[in-house]
PDB file of C-alpha atoms (C1' of nucleotides) in Angstrom:
ATOM      1  CA  UNK A   1      22.613 -19.848  11.843  1.00 63.00           C
ATOM      2  CA  UNK A   2      24.888 -21.943   9.687  1.00 71.00           C
ATOM      3  CA  UNK A   3      22.173 -22.392   7.124  1.00 83.00           C
ATOM      4  CA  UNK A   4      21.864 -18.631   6.727  1.00 93.00           C
ATOM      5  CA  UNK A   5      25.420 -18.303   5.436  1.00 92.00           C
ATOM      6  CA  UNK A   6      24.359 -19.315   1.976  1.00 90.00           C
ATOM      7  CA  UNK A   7      22.381 -16.102   1.780  1.00 93.00           C
ATOM      8  CA  UNK A   8      25.542 -14.220   0.968  1.00 93.00           C
ATOM      9  CA  UNK A   9      24.782 -11.284   3.230  1.00 95.00           C
ATOM     10  CA  UNK A  10      26.563 -10.195   6.380  1.00 96.00           C
ATOM     11  CA  UNK A  11      25.038 -11.986   9.336  1.00 97.00           C
ATOM     12  CA  UNK A  12      24.787  -9.457  12.123  1.00 97.00           C
ATOM     13  CA  UNK A  13      23.037 -10.332  15.388  1.00 97.00           C
ATOM     14  CA  UNK A  14      20.132  -8.111  14.357  1.00 97.00           C
ATOM     15  CA  UNK A  15      19.744  -9.906  11.066  1.00 98.00           C
ATOM     16  CA  UNK A  16      19.880 -13.277  12.760  1.00 97.00           C
ATOM     17  CA  UNK A  17      17.120 -12.154  15.105  1.00 97.00           C
ATOM     18  CA  UNK A  18      15.001 -11.070  12.147  1.00 98.00           C
ATOM     19  CA  UNK A  19      15.695 -14.321  10.323  1.00 98.00           C
ATOM     20  CA  UNK A  20      14.800 -16.284  13.441  1.00 97.00           C
ATOM     21  CA  UNK A  21      11.562 -14.361  13.793  1.00 98.00           C
ATOM     22  CA  UNK A  22      10.656 -14.936  10.159  1.00 98.00           C
ATOM     23  CA  UNK A  23      11.661 -18.595  10.012  1.00 97.00           C
ATOM     24  CA  UNK A  24       8.493 -20.632   9.683  1.00 96.00           C
ATOM     25  CA  UNK A  25       6.413 -17.578  10.593  1.00 97.00           C
ATOM     26  CA  UNK A  26       2.945 -17.827   9.083  1.00 97.00           C
ATOM     27  CA  UNK A  27       1.604 -14.520  10.382  1.00 96.00           C
ATOM     28  CA  UNK A  28       2.581 -12.391   7.351  1.00 98.00           C
ATOM     29  CA  UNK A  29       4.056  -9.666   9.571  1.00 98.00           C
ATOM     30  CA  UNK A  30       4.420  -6.033   8.645  1.00 98.00           C
ATOM     31  CA  UNK A  31       7.697  -4.173   9.081  1.00 98.00           C
ATOM     32  CA  UNK A  32       6.365  -2.860  12.364  1.00 98.00           C
ATOM     33  CA  UNK A  33       5.427  -6.336  13.589  1.00 98.00           C
ATOM     34  CA  UNK A  34       8.979  -7.426  12.905  1.00 98.00           C
ATOM     35  CA  UNK A  35      10.388  -4.312  14.514  1.00 98.00           C
ATOM     36  CA  UNK A  36       8.346  -4.829  17.663  1.00 97.00           C
ATOM     37  CA  UNK A  37       9.191  -8.504  17.954  1.00 98.00           C
ATOM     38  CA  UNK A  38      12.904  -8.080  17.418  1.00 97.00           C
ATOM     39  CA  UNK A  39      13.118  -4.965  19.581  1.00 97.00           C
ATOM     40  CA  UNK A  40      12.503  -7.124  22.630  1.00 95.00           C
ATOM     41  CA  UNK A  41      15.922  -8.653  22.142  1.00 93.00           C
ATOM     42  CA  UNK A  42      17.529  -5.565  20.613  1.00 95.00           C
ATOM     43  CA  UNK A  43      16.141  -2.459  22.258  1.00 95.00           C
ATOM     44  CA  UNK A  44      18.249  -0.303  19.948  1.00 94.00           C
ATOM     45  CA  UNK A  45      16.845  -1.911  16.800  1.00 96.00           C
ATOM     46  CA  UNK A  46      15.789   0.659  14.234  1.00 97.00           C
ATOM     47  CA  UNK A  47      13.270   0.607  11.425  1.00 98.00           C
ATOM     48  CA  UNK A  48      16.096   1.364   9.031  1.00 98.00           C
ATOM     49  CA  UNK A  49      17.669  -1.978   9.900  1.00 98.00           C
ATOM     50  CA  UNK A  50      14.382  -3.829   9.540  1.00 98.00           C
ATOM     51  CA  UNK A  51      13.716  -2.318   6.126  1.00 98.00           C
ATOM     52  CA  UNK A  52      17.310  -2.707   5.066  1.00 98.00           C
ATOM     53  CA  UNK A  53      17.282  -6.385   6.020  1.00 98.00           C
ATOM     54  CA  UNK A  54      13.921  -7.002   4.379  1.00 98.00           C
ATOM     55  CA  UNK A  55      15.289  -5.384   1.252  1.00 97.00           C
ATOM     56  CA  UNK A  56      18.289  -7.703   1.207  1.00 97.00           C
ATOM     57  CA  UNK A  57      16.216 -10.781   1.951  1.00 98.00           C
ATOM     58  CA  UNK A  58      13.806  -9.847  -0.780  1.00 97.00           C
ATOM     59  CA  UNK A  59      16.653  -9.364  -3.206  1.00 96.00           C
ATOM     60  CA  UNK A  60      17.994 -12.789  -2.257  1.00 96.00           C
ATOM     61  CA  UNK A  61      14.564 -14.318  -2.746  1.00 95.00           C
ATOM     62  CA  UNK A  62      14.176 -15.189   0.910  1.00 96.00           C
ATOM     63  CA  UNK A  63      10.967 -13.237   1.569  1.00 97.00           C
ATOM     64  CA  UNK A  64       8.088 -11.972  -0.501  1.00 97.00           C
ATOM     65  CA  UNK A  65       6.476  -8.591  -0.171  1.00 97.00           C
ATOM     66  CA  UNK A  66       2.692  -8.869  -0.060  1.00 98.00           C
ATOM     67  CA  UNK A  67       0.566  -6.018  -1.351  1.00 96.00           C
ATOM     68  CA  UNK A  68      -2.570  -7.607  -0.030  1.00 95.00           C
ATOM     69  CA  UNK A  69      -3.138  -5.120   2.794  1.00 94.00           C
ATOM     70  CA  UNK A  70      -3.873  -1.572   1.638  1.00 94.00           C
ATOM     71  CA  UNK A  71      -2.489  -0.045   4.814  1.00 95.00           C
ATOM     72  CA  UNK A  72       1.002  -1.456   4.706  1.00 96.00           C
ATOM     73  CA  UNK A  73       3.287  -4.034   3.206  1.00 97.00           C
ATOM     74  CA  UNK A  74       3.345  -7.484   4.719  1.00 98.00           C
ATOM     75  CA  UNK A  75       6.188  -9.954   4.387  1.00 98.00           C
ATOM     76  CA  UNK A  76       6.027 -13.675   3.764  1.00 98.00           C
ATOM     77  CA  UNK A  77       8.999 -15.941   4.442  1.00 98.00           C
ATOM     78  CA  UNK A  78       7.291 -18.756   2.568  1.00 98.00           C
ATOM     79  CA  UNK A  79       8.536 -18.261  -0.968  1.00 96.00           C
ATOM     80  CA  UNK A  80       6.946 -21.342  -2.451  1.00 97.00           C
ATOM     81  CA  UNK A  81       4.222 -20.331  -4.889  1.00 97.00           C
ATOM     82  CA  UNK A  82       0.980 -20.069  -2.973  1.00 98.00           C
ATOM     83  CA  UNK A  83      -2.075 -17.913  -2.506  1.00 98.00           C
ATOM     84  CA  UNK A  84      -3.803 -16.171   0.383  1.00 98.00           C
ATOM     85  CA  UNK A  85      -7.134 -15.797   2.110  1.00 97.00           C
ATOM     86  CA  UNK A  86      -7.542 -12.465   3.886  1.00 96.00           C
ATOM     87  CA  UNK A  87     -10.184 -11.747   6.496  1.00 94.00           C
ATOM     88  CA  UNK A  88     -12.023  -8.601   5.469  1.00 91.00           C
ATOM     89  CA  UNK A  89     -12.662  -7.849   9.133  1.00 88.00           C
ATOM     90  CA  UNK A  90      -9.381  -8.291  10.960  1.00 89.00           C
ATOM     91  CA  UNK A  91      -7.023  -8.506   7.959  1.00 90.00           C
ATOM     92  CA  UNK A  92      -5.669 -11.800   9.170  1.00 93.00           C
ATOM     93  CA  UNK A  93      -4.010 -13.711   6.325  1.00 96.00           C
ATOM     94  CA  UNK A  94      -3.640 -17.455   5.848  1.00 97.00           C
ATOM     95  CA  UNK A  95      -1.859 -19.411   3.154  1.00 98.00           C
ATOM     96  CA  UNK A  96      -3.444 -21.551   0.456  1.00 98.00           C
ATOM     97  CA  UNK A  97      -1.003 -24.072  -0.866  1.00 97.00           C
ATOM     98  CA  UNK A  98      -2.829 -25.204  -3.941  1.00 97.00           C
ATOM     99  CA  UNK A  99      -1.857 -24.832  -7.538  1.00 94.00           C
ATOM    100  CA  UNK A 100      -4.579 -23.407  -9.736  1.00 94.00           C
ATOM    101  CA  UNK A 101      -4.057 -23.811 -13.444  1.00 91.00           C
ATOM    102  CA  UNK A 102      -4.897 -20.362 -14.714  1.00 95.00           C
ATOM    103  CA  UNK A 103      -4.664 -19.689 -18.381  1.00 92.00           C
ATOM    104  CA  UNK A 104      -5.848 -16.595 -20.149  1.00 96.00           C
ATOM    105  CA  UNK A 105      -6.936 -16.682 -23.776  1.00 96.00           C
ATOM    106  CA  UNK A 106      -4.411 -14.771 -25.889  1.00 95.00           C
ATOM    107  CA  UNK A 107      -7.202 -12.453 -26.926  1.00 96.00           C
ATOM    108  CA  UNK A 108      -7.361 -11.130 -23.370  1.00 97.00           C
ATOM    109  CA  UNK A 109      -3.706 -10.680 -22.492  1.00 96.00           C
ATOM    110  CA  UNK A 110      -3.264  -7.393 -24.352  1.00 96.00           C
ATOM    111  CA  UNK A 111       0.126  -8.550 -25.549  1.00 96.00           C
ATOM    112  CA  UNK A 112       1.560  -9.115 -22.079  1.00 97.00           C
ATOM    113  CA  UNK A 113       4.050 -11.907 -21.505  1.00 96.00           C
ATOM    114  CA  UNK A 114       2.721 -13.637 -18.404  1.00 97.00           C
ATOM    115  CA  UNK A 115       5.152 -14.523 -15.653  1.00 95.00           C
ATOM    116  CA  UNK A 116       3.132 -15.467 -12.614  1.00 95.00           C
ATOM    117  CA  UNK A 117      -0.012 -14.940 -10.642  1.00 97.00           C
ATOM    118  CA  UNK A 118      -1.321 -14.581  -7.148  1.00 97.00           C
ATOM    119  CA  UNK A 119      -4.847 -15.114  -5.938  1.00 98.00           C
ATOM    120  CA  UNK A 120      -6.334 -13.182  -3.054  1.00 97.00           C
ATOM    121  CA  UNK A 121      -9.367 -14.835  -1.564  1.00 97.00           C
ATOM    122  CA  UNK A 122     -11.543 -12.654   0.628  1.00 96.00           C
ATOM    123  CA  UNK A 123     -13.535 -14.032   3.469  1.00 96.00           C
ATOM    124  CA  UNK A 124     -14.339 -13.981   7.152  1.00 95.00           C
ATOM    125  CA  UNK A 125     -12.107 -15.823   9.557  1.00 95.00           C
ATOM    126  CA  UNK A 126     -13.517 -18.108  12.242  1.00 96.00           C
ATOM    127  CA  UNK A 127     -12.714 -15.619  15.016  1.00 93.00           C
ATOM    128  CA  UNK A 128     -14.554 -12.739  13.348  1.00 92.00           C
ATOM    129  CA  UNK A 129     -17.418 -15.037  12.434  1.00 91.00           C
ATOM    130  CA  UNK A 130     -17.871 -15.898  16.091  1.00 90.00           C
ATOM    131  CA  UNK A 131     -17.416 -12.308  17.243  1.00 85.00           C
ATOM    132  CA  UNK A 132     -20.132 -11.071  14.890  1.00 77.00           C
ATOM    133  CA  UNK A 133     -22.526 -13.752  15.997  1.00 76.00           C
ATOM    134  CA  UNK A 134     -22.134 -12.554  19.547  1.00 73.00           C
ATOM    135  CA  UNK A 135     -23.358  -9.052  18.679  1.00 64.00           C
TER     136      UNK A 135
ATOM    137  CA  UNK B   1     -24.899  14.069 -15.225  1.00 62.00           C
ATOM    138  CA  UNK B   2     -28.469  12.903 -14.832  1.00 69.00           C
ATOM    139  CA  UNK B   3     -27.364   9.345 -14.469  1.00 82.00           C
ATOM    140  CA  UNK B   4     -25.205  10.243 -11.481  1.00 91.00           C
ATOM    141  CA  UNK B   5     -28.196  11.347  -9.422  1.00 91.00           C
ATOM    142  CA  UNK B   6     -28.983   7.770  -8.501  1.00 89.00           C
ATOM    143  CA  UNK B   7     -25.759   7.712  -6.554  1.00 92.00           C
ATOM    144  CA  UNK B   8     -27.460   9.533  -3.744  1.00 92.00           C
ATOM    145  CA  UNK B   9     -24.583  11.864  -3.022  1.00 95.00           C
ATOM    146  CA  UNK B  10     -24.417  15.616  -3.476  1.00 96.00           C
ATOM    147  CA  UNK B  11     -23.265  16.368  -6.993  1.00 96.00           C
ATOM    148  CA  UNK B  12     -20.844  19.236  -6.802  1.00 97.00           C
ATOM    149  CA  UNK B  13     -18.955  20.409  -9.889  1.00 97.00           C
ATOM    150  CA  UNK B  14     -15.792  18.857  -8.468  1.00 97.00           C
ATOM    151  CA  UNK B  15     -17.479  15.510  -8.036  1.00 98.00           C
ATOM    152  CA  UNK B  16     -18.886  15.632 -11.516  1.00 97.00           C
ATOM    153  CA  UNK B  17     -15.410  16.298 -12.854  1.00 97.00           C
ATOM    154  CA  UNK B  18     -14.073  13.307 -10.948  1.00 98.00           C
ATOM    155  CA  UNK B  19     -16.947  11.126 -12.145  1.00 97.00           C
ATOM    156  CA  UNK B  20     -16.337  12.267 -15.707  1.00 97.00           C
ATOM    157  CA  UNK B  21     -12.684  11.451 -15.413  1.00 98.00           C
ATOM    158  CA  UNK B  22     -13.403   8.016 -14.004  1.00 98.00           C
ATOM    159  CA  UNK B  23     -16.217   7.119 -16.381  1.00 96.00           C
ATOM    160  CA  UNK B  24     -14.944   4.393 -18.674  1.00 96.00           C
ATOM    161  CA  UNK B  25     -11.395   5.049 -17.516  1.00 97.00           C
ATOM    162  CA  UNK B  26      -9.270   1.915 -17.866  1.00 97.00           C
ATOM    163  CA  UNK B  27      -6.027   3.357 -16.516  1.00 97.00           C
ATOM    164  CA  UNK B  28      -6.557   2.401 -12.858  1.00 98.00           C
ATOM    165  CA  UNK B  29      -5.549   5.858 -11.656  1.00 98.00           C
ATOM    166  CA  UNK B  30      -4.147   6.690  -8.244  1.00 98.00           C
ATOM    167  CA  UNK B  31      -5.543   9.505  -6.137  1.00 98.00           C
ATOM    168  CA  UNK B  32      -2.794  11.727  -7.460  1.00 98.00           C
ATOM    169  CA  UNK B  33      -3.577  10.845 -11.074  1.00 98.00           C
ATOM    170  CA  UNK B  34      -7.159  11.889 -10.447  1.00 98.00           C
ATOM    171  CA  UNK B  35      -6.077  15.018  -8.600  1.00 98.00           C
ATOM    172  CA  UNK B  36      -3.781  16.078 -11.429  1.00 97.00           C
ATOM    173  CA  UNK B  37      -6.354  15.414 -14.130  1.00 98.00           C
ATOM    174  CA  UNK B  38      -9.195  17.202 -12.390  1.00 97.00           C
ATOM    175  CA  UNK B  39      -7.016  20.081 -11.224  1.00 97.00           C
ATOM    176  CA  UNK B  40      -6.766  21.246 -14.811  1.00 95.00           C
ATOM    177  CA  UNK B  41     -10.424  22.209 -14.663  1.00 93.00           C
ATOM    178  CA  UNK B  42     -10.456  23.074 -10.952  1.00 95.00           C
ATOM    179  CA  UNK B  43      -7.177  24.675  -9.978  1.00 95.00           C
ATOM    180  CA  UNK B  44      -8.360  24.882  -6.369  1.00 94.00           C
ATOM    181  CA  UNK B  45      -9.107  21.169  -6.183  1.00 96.00           C
ATOM    182  CA  UNK B  46      -7.678  19.582  -3.068  1.00 97.00           C
ATOM    183  CA  UNK B  47      -6.601  16.072  -2.223  1.00 98.00           C
ATOM    184  CA  UNK B  48      -9.136  16.089   0.573  1.00 98.00           C
ATOM    185  CA  UNK B  49     -11.910  16.385  -1.985  1.00 98.00           C
ATOM    186  CA  UNK B  50     -10.450  13.629  -4.139  1.00 98.00           C
ATOM    187  CA  UNK B  51     -10.154  11.249  -1.209  1.00 98.00           C
ATOM    188  CA  UNK B  52     -13.515  12.282   0.179  1.00 98.00           C
ATOM    189  CA  UNK B  53     -15.192  11.651  -3.160  1.00 98.00           C
ATOM    190  CA  UNK B  54     -13.404   8.352  -3.671  1.00 98.00           C
ATOM    191  CA  UNK B  55     -14.568   7.337  -0.223  1.00 97.00           C
ATOM    192  CA  UNK B  56     -18.196   8.109  -1.070  1.00 97.00           C
ATOM    193  CA  UNK B  57     -17.993   6.390  -4.434  1.00 98.00           C
ATOM    194  CA  UNK B  58     -16.447   3.366  -2.850  1.00 97.00           C
ATOM    195  CA  UNK B  59     -19.171   3.273  -0.233  1.00 96.00           C
ATOM    196  CA  UNK B  60     -21.773   3.482  -2.978  1.00 96.00           C
ATOM    197  CA  UNK B  61     -20.072   0.671  -4.853  1.00 95.00           C
ATOM    198  CA  UNK B  62     -19.099   2.894  -7.749  1.00 96.00           C
ATOM    199  CA  UNK B  63     -15.346   2.331  -7.609  1.00 97.00           C
ATOM    200  CA  UNK B  64     -13.027  -0.341  -6.313  1.00 97.00           C
ATOM    201  CA  UNK B  65      -9.839   0.250  -4.430  1.00 97.00           C
ATOM    202  CA  UNK B  66      -6.989  -1.836  -5.838  1.00 98.00           C
ATOM    203  CA  UNK B  67      -4.167  -2.920  -3.547  1.00 96.00           C
ATOM    204  CA  UNK B  68      -2.172  -4.235  -6.466  1.00 95.00           C
ATOM    205  CA  UNK B  69       0.473  -1.502  -6.430  1.00 94.00           C
ATOM    206  CA  UNK B  70       2.640  -1.473  -3.302  1.00 94.00           C
ATOM    207  CA  UNK B  71       3.371   2.222  -3.642  1.00 95.00           C
ATOM    208  CA  UNK B  72      -0.162   3.528  -3.552  1.00 96.00           C
ATOM    209  CA  UNK B  73      -3.813   2.724  -3.937  1.00 97.00           C
ATOM    210  CA  UNK B  74      -5.295   2.621  -7.392  1.00 98.00           C
ATOM    211  CA  UNK B  75      -8.958   3.033  -8.206  1.00 98.00           C
ATOM    212  CA  UNK B  76     -11.055   1.120 -10.696  1.00 98.00           C
ATOM    213  CA  UNK B  77     -14.412   2.443 -11.922  1.00 97.00           C
ATOM    214  CA  UNK B  78     -15.181  -0.949 -13.437  1.00 98.00           C
ATOM    215  CA  UNK B  79     -16.958  -2.733 -10.627  1.00 96.00           C
ATOM    216  CA  UNK B  80     -17.850  -5.855 -12.544  1.00 97.00           C
ATOM    217  CA  UNK B  81     -15.915  -8.785 -11.138  1.00 97.00           C
ATOM    218  CA  UNK B  82     -12.667  -9.049 -13.043  1.00 98.00           C
ATOM    219  CA  UNK B  83      -8.945  -9.593 -12.618  1.00 98.00           C
ATOM    220  CA  UNK B  84      -5.766  -7.739 -13.526  1.00 98.00           C
ATOM    221  CA  UNK B  85      -2.443  -8.129 -15.259  1.00 97.00           C
ATOM    222  CA  UNK B  86       0.238  -5.822 -13.918  1.00 96.00           C
ATOM    223  CA  UNK B  87       3.478  -5.048 -15.712  1.00 94.00           C
ATOM    224  CA  UNK B  88       6.325  -5.694 -13.296  1.00 91.00           C
ATOM    225  CA  UNK B  89       8.364  -3.032 -15.074  1.00 88.00           C
ATOM    226  CA  UNK B  90       6.104  -0.009 -15.489  1.00 89.00           C
ATOM    227  CA  UNK B  91       3.242  -1.038 -13.177  1.00 89.00           C
ATOM    228  CA  UNK B  92       0.754  -0.581 -15.964  1.00 92.00           C
ATOM    229  CA  UNK B  93      -2.448  -2.491 -15.236  1.00 96.00           C
ATOM    230  CA  UNK B  94      -4.940  -4.018 -17.651  1.00 97.00           C
ATOM    231  CA  UNK B  95      -8.225  -5.769 -17.007  1.00 98.00           C
ATOM    232  CA  UNK B  96      -8.971  -9.455 -17.504  1.00 98.00           C
ATOM    233  CA  UNK B  97     -12.667 -10.029 -17.891  1.00 97.00           C
ATOM    234  CA  UNK B  98     -12.798 -13.753 -17.469  1.00 97.00           C
ATOM    235  CA  UNK B  99     -14.446 -15.788 -14.786  1.00 94.00           C
ATOM    236  CA  UNK B 100     -12.207 -18.416 -13.238  1.00 94.00           C
ATOM    237  CA  UNK B 101     -13.931 -21.056 -11.195  1.00 91.00           C
ATOM    238  CA  UNK B 102     -11.789 -21.201  -8.128  1.00 95.00           C
ATOM    239  CA  UNK B 103     -12.684 -23.591  -5.404  1.00 92.00           C
ATOM    240  CA  UNK B 104     -10.609 -24.448  -2.397  1.00 96.00           C
ATOM    241  CA  UNK B 105     -10.908 -27.800  -0.657  1.00 96.00           C
ATOM    242  CA  UNK B 106     -12.428 -27.274   2.789  1.00 96.00           C
ATOM    243  CA  UNK B 107      -9.299 -28.739   4.299  1.00 96.00           C
ATOM    244  CA  UNK B 108      -7.384 -25.666   3.141  1.00 97.00           C
ATOM    245  CA  UNK B 109      -9.723 -22.834   4.076  1.00 96.00           C
ATOM    246  CA  UNK B 110      -8.820 -22.798   7.776  1.00 96.00           C
ATOM    247  CA  UNK B 111     -12.470 -22.271   8.633  1.00 96.00           C
ATOM    248  CA  UNK B 112     -12.846 -19.077   6.613  1.00 97.00           C
ATOM    249  CA  UNK B 113     -16.158 -18.282   4.943  1.00 96.00           C
ATOM    250  CA  UNK B 114     -15.131 -17.325   1.411  1.00 97.00           C
ATOM    251  CA  UNK B 115     -16.699 -14.257  -0.130  1.00 95.00           C
ATOM    252  CA  UNK B 116     -14.722 -13.430  -3.247  1.00 95.00           C
ATOM    253  CA  UNK B 117     -11.383 -13.482  -4.965  1.00 97.00           C
ATOM    254  CA  UNK B 118      -9.112 -11.440  -7.142  1.00 97.00           C
ATOM    255  CA  UNK B 119      -6.297 -12.673  -9.325  1.00 98.00           C
ATOM    256  CA  UNK B 120      -3.204 -10.616 -10.016  1.00 97.00           C
ATOM    257  CA  UNK B 121      -1.297 -11.774 -13.045  1.00 97.00           C
ATOM    258  CA  UNK B 122       2.257 -10.541 -13.354  1.00 96.00           C
ATOM    259  CA  UNK B 123       3.910  -9.992 -16.666  1.00 96.00           C
ATOM    260  CA  UNK B 124       5.701  -7.673 -19.024  1.00 95.00           C
ATOM    261  CA  UNK B 125       3.681  -5.303 -21.143  1.00 95.00           C
ATOM    262  CA  UNK B 126       4.330  -4.902 -24.865  1.00 96.00           C
ATOM    263  CA  UNK B 127       5.926  -1.486 -24.382  1.00 93.00           C
ATOM    264  CA  UNK B 128       8.430  -2.688 -21.797  1.00 92.00           C
ATOM    265  CA  UNK B 129       9.119  -5.793 -23.856  1.00 91.00           C
ATOM    266  CA  UNK B 130      10.108  -3.623 -26.784  1.00 90.00           C
ATOM    267  CA  UNK B 131      12.084  -1.202 -24.639  1.00 85.00           C
ATOM    268  CA  UNK B 132      14.138  -4.013 -23.109  1.00 78.00           C
ATOM    269  CA  UNK B 133      14.878  -5.507 -26.495  1.00 77.00           C
ATOM    270  CA  UNK B 134      16.320  -2.179 -27.564  1.00 73.00           C
ATOM    271  CA  UNK B 135      18.940  -2.225 -24.797  1.00 65.00           C
TER     272      UNK B 135
ATOM    273  C1'  DC C   1      41.052  -3.519   7.735  1.00 55.26           C
ATOM    274  C1'  DT C   2      37.226  -2.133   4.986  1.00 55.26           C
ATOM    275  C1'  DG C   3      32.912  -2.242   2.938  1.00 55.26           C
ATOM    276  C1'  DG C   4      28.701  -3.275   4.345  1.00 55.26           C
ATOM    277  C1'  DC C   5      25.548  -2.634   8.386  1.00 55.26           C
ATOM    278  C1'  DT C   6      23.462  -0.121  12.340  1.00 55.26           C
ATOM    279  C1'  DG C   7      20.874   3.375  14.428  1.00 55.26           C
ATOM    280  C1'  DC C   8      19.344   7.869  14.859  1.00 55.26           C
ATOM    281  C1'  DA C   9      16.962  11.575  12.856  1.00 55.26           C
ATOM    282  C1'  DA C  10      15.239  13.967   9.192  1.00 55.26           C
ATOM    283  C1'  DA C  11      12.878  13.648   4.845  1.00 55.26           C
ATOM    284  C1'  DT C  12       9.432  11.857   1.697  1.00 55.26           C
ATOM    285  C1'  DC C  13       5.147  10.108   0.192  1.00 55.26           C
ATOM    286  C1'  DT C  14       0.466   8.797   0.694  1.00 55.26           C
ATOM    287  C1'  DT C  15      -3.572   9.345   3.106  1.00 55.26           C
ATOM    288  C1'  DT C  16      -6.348  11.346   6.840  1.00 55.26           C
ATOM    289  C1'  DT C  17      -8.227  14.937   9.693  1.00 55.26           C
ATOM    290  C1'  DG C  18      -9.821  19.578  11.677  1.00 55.26           C
ATOM    291  C1'  DC C  19     -12.149  23.376  10.692  1.00 55.26           C
ATOM    292  C1'  DA C  20     -14.002  27.598   8.705  1.00 55.26           C
ATOM    293  C1'  DT C  21     -16.550  28.573   4.697  1.00 55.26           C
ATOM    294  C1'  DC C  22     -19.470  27.362   0.883  1.00 55.26           C
ATOM    295  C1'  DC C  23     -23.335  25.562  -1.775  1.00 55.26           C
ATOM    296  C1'  DT C  24     -26.411  21.606  -3.212  1.00 55.26           C
ATOM    297  C1'  DG C  25     -30.767  19.729  -2.521  1.00 55.26           C
TER     298       DG C  25
ATOM    299  C1'  DC D   1     -31.305  27.149   5.082  1.00 55.26           C
ATOM    300  C1'  DA D   2     -29.130  22.948   7.014  1.00 55.26           C
ATOM    301  C1'  DG D   3     -26.131  19.457   6.443  1.00 55.26           C
ATOM    302  C1'  DG D   4     -22.962  17.753   3.620  1.00 55.26           C
ATOM    303  C1'  DA D   5     -18.872  19.224   0.681  1.00 55.26           C
ATOM    304  C1'  DT D   6     -14.752  22.051  -0.246  1.00 55.26           C
ATOM    305  C1'  DG D   7     -10.081  23.530   0.432  1.00 55.26           C
ATOM    306  C1'  DC D   8      -6.377  24.634   3.087  1.00 55.26           C
ATOM    307  C1'  DA D   9      -3.056  23.252   6.266  1.00 55.26           C
ATOM    308  C1'  DA D  10      -1.562  20.353   9.637  1.00 55.26           C
ATOM    309  C1'  DA D  11      -1.230  15.551  11.243  1.00 55.26           C
ATOM    310  C1'  DA D  12      -0.577  10.808  10.875  1.00 55.26           C
ATOM    311  C1'  DG D  13       1.541   6.497   9.082  1.00 55.26           C
ATOM    312  C1'  DA D  14       4.587   3.935   6.344  1.00 55.26           C
ATOM    313  C1'  DT D  15       8.809   3.874   4.155  1.00 55.26           C
ATOM    314  C1'  DT D  16      13.249   5.884   2.650  1.00 55.26           C
ATOM    315  C1'  DT D  17      17.483   8.327   3.101  1.00 55.26           C
ATOM    316  C1'  DG D  18      21.878  10.643   4.961  1.00 55.26           C
ATOM    317  C1'  DC D  19      25.483   9.937   7.600  1.00 55.26           C
ATOM    318  C1'  DA D  20      28.749   8.998  11.405  1.00 55.26           C
ATOM    319  C1'  DG D  21      30.337   5.169  13.820  1.00 55.26           C
ATOM    320  C1'  DC D  22      30.633   0.080  14.150  1.00 55.26           C
ATOM    321  C1'  DC D  23      31.755  -4.749  13.210  1.00 55.26           C
ATOM    322  C1'  DA D  24      31.526  -9.253  10.375  1.00 55.26           C
ATOM    323  C1'  DG D  25      34.152 -11.437   7.102  1.00 55.26           C
TER     324       DG D  25
END
DNA sequence: CTGGCTGCAAATCTTTTGCATCCTG
DNA sequence: CAGGATGCAAAAGATTTGCAGCCAG
């Protein structure tokens, strides 16, 4: 918990529980996933607190908001630049830590100043592959 | 309208209006954008019809659903494989018709079968660049 | 102590659904 | 003329907001 102090936000027990849940979490949870997980320890936890905390953490650069799932936002505590593979069946997401050198010819940028990029790979995860074979 | 017949869906006046609006449209409109535009000609147009039609067109491979905007879905009538640059200020989206050869070492795919990919470039559009300079 | 945080509920926004009626093929 | 489409309203989800009371710094 000491290492969270540098965040510069008030460290309430609820926030520590959320930070603990997110720390090293590779499941790209939605707000509801976080709510459900943390509710076990804090039965009075509210969505407002989850969203409020996610907002602060995002502002502090501690989590990223992923727009990869059309149904809802997902959050990623890994803020190092990386990409994702999403299973088109079960929506499971895994990280791809590889740097792709992507450059766009000026003629195609329409005058935009480029800042960053994110690649979504689509595929079928091993579980869904096996499940479909069984049908 | 003749060329829409191959779609294999019933061509109602409302659907033709939506198809007309989408044809060649590079603005990546949301359902509401489409609703507003088509409502001018069909004041009784309902969201149900817009979503229903988008669903059919998507099923027929005539439009793509973009998950690039966290607030809402956007639709793209250009179904050729391409990528996007999104302005982080105004959320304006432009197309990037360039094929990037993206291959991931097997060691990083976590057993996924890869099917496709989509790159989101983030940047600042010329309009927002100018606007910010003015401040 | 005090401003930021919590938690509840209500509000908002997008998208979906049920259903009676309509109209394309 | 039958089955799919329309349009309205209500429902469903995700996210945001208002606000009174609470507590970390």
